[in-house]
Coordinates of C-alpha atoms in Angstrom, one line a residue:
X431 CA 21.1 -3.0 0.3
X432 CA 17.8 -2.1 -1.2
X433 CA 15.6 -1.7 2.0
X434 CA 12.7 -0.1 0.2
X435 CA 10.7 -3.0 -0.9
X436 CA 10.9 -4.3 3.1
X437 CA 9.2 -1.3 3.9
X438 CA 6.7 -1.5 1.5
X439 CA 5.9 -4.8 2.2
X440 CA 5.3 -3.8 5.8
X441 CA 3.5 -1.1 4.9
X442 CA 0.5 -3.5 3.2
X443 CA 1.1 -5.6 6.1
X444 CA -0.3 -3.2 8.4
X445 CA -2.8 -2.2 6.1
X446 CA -4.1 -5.6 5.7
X447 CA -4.2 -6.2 10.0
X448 CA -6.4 -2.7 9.9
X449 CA -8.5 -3.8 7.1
X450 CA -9.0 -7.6 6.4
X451 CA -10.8 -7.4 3.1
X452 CA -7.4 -5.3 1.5
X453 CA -6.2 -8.3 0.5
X454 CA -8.9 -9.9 -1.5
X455 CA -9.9 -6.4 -3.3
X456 CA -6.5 -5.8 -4.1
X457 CA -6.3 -9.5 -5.9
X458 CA -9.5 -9.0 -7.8
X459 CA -8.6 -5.7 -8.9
X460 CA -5.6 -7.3 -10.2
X461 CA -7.1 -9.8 -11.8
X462 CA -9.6 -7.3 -13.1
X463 CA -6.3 -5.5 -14.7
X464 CA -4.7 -8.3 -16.0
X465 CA -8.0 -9.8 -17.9
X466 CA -8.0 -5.9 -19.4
X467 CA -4.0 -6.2 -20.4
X468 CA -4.0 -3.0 -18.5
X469 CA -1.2 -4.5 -15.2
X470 CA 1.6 -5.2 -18.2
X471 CA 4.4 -2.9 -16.4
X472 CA 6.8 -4.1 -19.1
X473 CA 4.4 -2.1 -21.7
X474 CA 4.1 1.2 -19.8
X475 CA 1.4 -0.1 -17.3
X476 CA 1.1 0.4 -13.9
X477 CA 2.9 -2.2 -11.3
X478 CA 0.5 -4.8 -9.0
X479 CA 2.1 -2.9 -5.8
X480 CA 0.3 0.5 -7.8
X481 CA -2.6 -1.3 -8.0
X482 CA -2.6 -2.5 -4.5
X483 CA -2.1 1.1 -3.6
X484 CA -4.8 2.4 -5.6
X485 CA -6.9 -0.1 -3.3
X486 CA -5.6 1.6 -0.2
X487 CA -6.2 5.0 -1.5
X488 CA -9.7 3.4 -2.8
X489 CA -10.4 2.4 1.0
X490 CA -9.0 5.3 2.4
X491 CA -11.5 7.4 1.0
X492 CA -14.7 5.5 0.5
X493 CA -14.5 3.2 3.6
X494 CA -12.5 5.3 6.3
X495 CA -9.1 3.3 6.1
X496 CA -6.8 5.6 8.2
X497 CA -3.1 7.1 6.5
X498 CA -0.7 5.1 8.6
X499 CA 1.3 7.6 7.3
X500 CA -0.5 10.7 9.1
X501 CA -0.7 9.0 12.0
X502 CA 2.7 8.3 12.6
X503 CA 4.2 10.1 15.1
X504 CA 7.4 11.4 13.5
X505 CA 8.6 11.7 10.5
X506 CA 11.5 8.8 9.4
X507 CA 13.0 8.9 5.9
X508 CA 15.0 6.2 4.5
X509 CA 17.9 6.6 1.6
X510 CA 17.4 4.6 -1.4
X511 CA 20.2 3.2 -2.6
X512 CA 20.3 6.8 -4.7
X513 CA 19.5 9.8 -4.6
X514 CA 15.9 10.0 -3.2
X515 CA 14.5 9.6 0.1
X516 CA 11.3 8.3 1.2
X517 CA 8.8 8.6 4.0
X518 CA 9.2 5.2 5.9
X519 CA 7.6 5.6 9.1
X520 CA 3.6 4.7 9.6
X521 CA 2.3 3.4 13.0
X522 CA 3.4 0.4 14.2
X523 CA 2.6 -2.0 16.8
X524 CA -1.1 -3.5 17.7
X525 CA -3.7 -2.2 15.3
X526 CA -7.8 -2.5 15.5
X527 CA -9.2 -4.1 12.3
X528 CA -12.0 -2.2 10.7
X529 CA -15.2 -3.7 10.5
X530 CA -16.7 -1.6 8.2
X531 CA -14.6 -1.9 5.5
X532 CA -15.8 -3.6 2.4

């Protein structure tokens, strides 16, 4: 099976426990997109999980949002159901939310 999108969606899980106001941006930057006919994948646009990412990145750098993924310990990479491999492991466990974000 496809285990990709599980880890995806855990990876925004975790992002959203360290940063409570992910959730929100992400769905009015969405919105924002979709009112500008600019989140139509199905025309060449980017996905809503790319936007959601773009928020990460967003609060990454402007806010302090840590990479889950540079603070993993070790390195895990997951087989797609092709070719390609992909970096699957980020902290886990208890996180601290950031109150300084947004």
């Amino acid at each position: 099976g496809m285990m990709l999108p599980l880890y995806n969606t855990r990876l925004l899980r975790t992002y959203a426990e360290l940063a409570p106001a992910l959730p929100v941006l992400a769905v009015v930057v969405k919105r924002w997109a979709k009112a500008h006919s600019i989140a139509l994948t199905y025309t060449g646009h980017i996905s809503s999980y790319s936007w959601t990412l773009l928020v990460v990145y967003y609060l990454q750098i402007c806010h302090g949002l840590p990479s889950l993924h540079a603070l993993a310990p070790q390195r895990t990479i997951a087989r797609s159901s092709g070719p390609k491999r992909f970096n699957t492991d980020f902290v886990k466990g208890k996180v601290q939310a950031i109150d300084s974000m947004v």
